[in-house]
Amino acid sequence: MGGLLQWLQSVVTLNHFFVWTYVWKYTPAPAIIQGAIVTVILSVISQLLGTLIGLMLYFLRRGRIRVFRISADAYIWFFRGTPLAVQILAFYTLFPYLHISRPLRAIDPFSAIGFTHGPGPIFLDSFLAAILALSLNEGAYMAEIVRAGIDAIDVGQLEAAKSLGMTYSLAMRRIVLPQAFRIIIPPLGNEFNNMLKNTALAAFIALNELLETGRLIGDANFASLELLVVASLWYLLLTTIWGFFQGIIERKLNASNLDPGAPRPQWWQRAFGFGQGNAGVATAVPAEH
Amino acid sequence: MAMRGSTGAYTNGTRLMVDARDVHKYFHNNEVLRGVNMQVLRGEVVVVIGPSGSGKTTFLRCINHLEKINRGRIYVDGKLIGYRETGDGKLVEDSERNIAGIRAEIGMVFQRFNLFPHLTALQNIIEAPMQVKGIAREQAEARGRELLAKVGLAQKADAYPARLSGGQQQRVAIARALAMDPKLMLFDEATSALDPELVGEVLKVMRQLAEEGMTMVVVTHEMGFARDVADRVIFMDGGIIQEEGAPAQMFSASSNERLRTFLGQIREE
Ligand SMILES: Nc1ncnc2c1ncn2[C@@H]1O[C@H](COP(=O)(O)OP(=O)(O)OP(=O)(O)O)[C@@H](O)[C@H]1O
Ligand SMILES: [Mg+2]
């Protein structure tokens, strides 16, 4: 009985193996901050490319060319049906076969621009493999989100634009996509929140982003758990800041609702993830005959 | 039906604004238009009436090729719509750019307005002139404000559609179509989605357009408008034109049983 109590006490206070001072020491460390910056860069680039890929997939799937339609469906099926971790590892493993790993490592642009605080260099081949896998994977998810956004726009909009002499591409660019974009914004924001955390899988391929940086420092200092907490604090900070921005952007764009009078979630609801119940729901207008 | 070569009888000098010949249209196996023949003279106002599902909307949409036709031909101002005639007399689908070019000259007003909700009234109006015709912003805006004044909405230039009543939205939609300086205006039940008290303001704008000599094809259930404004009334039923003539004759002196039944039903409403 006494032994159990002692065990419980040591678990609760984490006295013997968890040292809080490590957490306070490493949370603001330059190496960790650099890792967080790499995570953000990776996320932003992958989200942008993923969104473009998703848009492209939408038009391929809606297009007239059967081979393209089938390829796009197959692409989405594949990237949504296999683990992101596998995709990241696969691209990283592929690069040596293409004989591009070494030349890429030799370039080392990150050191050149002052990313020298980490536990090691940021390998360009790891970075590119991660970007490739993350954006291709994200594209498959964005394709669905883009489709939902565009399909929510009444066909009467496209027809009205065409009746004024606009071509399909002009009508899309000027009339349909700007409206669809407002519907896409909330789920896109959630995708980016996921992206910030999914980049941690790049730790698998020796990319010194936030998690890998924390892991290396933790192992070297016998403080693995402390550094995982440090990394988690940073992920929480990043997603919270993003939630704050998401709230501002959505208010600016009257996101997901074209009626300016409708109530919208407060920024704090966005930041902490409450009150998102009907994000992305558009009021569909029945088409006329 | 007479064959017309690409150099045939119809040139831009014709008096015919719309010349529809033997137009057939299927939705899957459902033949919705079963050989529609209709000619509209330059400056003429033609009102199309008929029961629900008779193909009025479909026919109107064929005129600017929002629907593809399966047989027959439609010429607008002498130009074949939607297709090109090859040397051996076969029809091939026209290029998107050419179709867009022809549509730019045909205004269309929809039952549900279809204003662009992310643009203000003025922006709705100047969008196509600027993007399609390449007109400079100042010119487009000046003309846009003129048109807004014409439809009685000079004060609403900066209002978004969601802040306008149905009647106001429809008047903006008419101004938007007019901004392209169309040769022909198509109206598909422009007042059917409106509350009764808002119908008058839209009809007034349409009447004014007719008086100014605009060529118009108007699908409507407003028999008063048909009687007063139409040069000719066309009664469609079952995908063909059953009867056409001057309003007075159509509304009182017709011997067509279907037309009389239809008019009887309308009066009861
Ligand atoms: N996109 C479509 N797909 C399949 N069938 C259609 C389509 N559009 C119209 N139809 C059918 O074609 C027929 C004619 O429709 P249309 O809308 O042209 O009639 P209408 O005369 O305009 O009727 P209303 O007075 O109700 O507007 C109807 O039976 C309708 O169900
Ligand atoms: Mg109709």
XYZ file of N, CA and C in Angstrom, chain B residues 6 15 33 37 57 64 102 115 117 120 129 137 178 211 256 267:
48
model
N -23.444 28.761 -95.684
C -22.883 29.791 -94.812
C -22.940 31.157 -95.500
N -33.696 41.592 -91.686
C -34.610 42.208 -90.738
C -34.911 41.274 -89.576
N -38.277 20.082 -76.771
C -38.654 20.937 -77.900
C -38.824 20.031 -79.110
N -40.366 26.612 -84.571
C -40.027 27.592 -85.608
C -40.457 28.956 -85.110
N -38.643 28.045 -71.111
C -37.300 28.351 -70.609
C -36.244 27.676 -71.472
N -29.401 31.558 -76.685
C -28.006 31.979 -76.453
C -27.105 30.789 -76.119
N -20.906 35.767 -79.328
C -22.311 35.942 -79.714
C -23.170 36.217 -78.480
N -27.757 37.738 -59.710
C -26.737 38.771 -59.520
C -25.531 38.134 -58.845
N -23.276 37.904 -55.971
C -23.467 38.399 -54.602
C -22.218 39.019 -53.988
N -20.911 44.659 -55.714
C -21.964 45.652 -55.515
C -22.781 45.771 -56.804
N -18.599 44.445 -69.151
C -18.027 45.425 -70.084
C -16.511 45.543 -69.938
N -12.308 51.486 -66.870
C -13.151 51.566 -65.688
C -14.005 52.825 -65.636
N -28.019 45.215 -69.999
C -28.002 46.345 -70.943
C -26.607 46.945 -71.094
N -40.457 50.338 -75.501
C -40.755 51.611 -76.176
C -39.538 52.172 -76.877
N -58.080 28.045 -80.803
C -57.262 26.938 -80.303
C -57.738 26.513 -78.907
N -56.658 32.986 -65.739
C -57.596 33.974 -65.192
C -58.098 33.581 -63.819
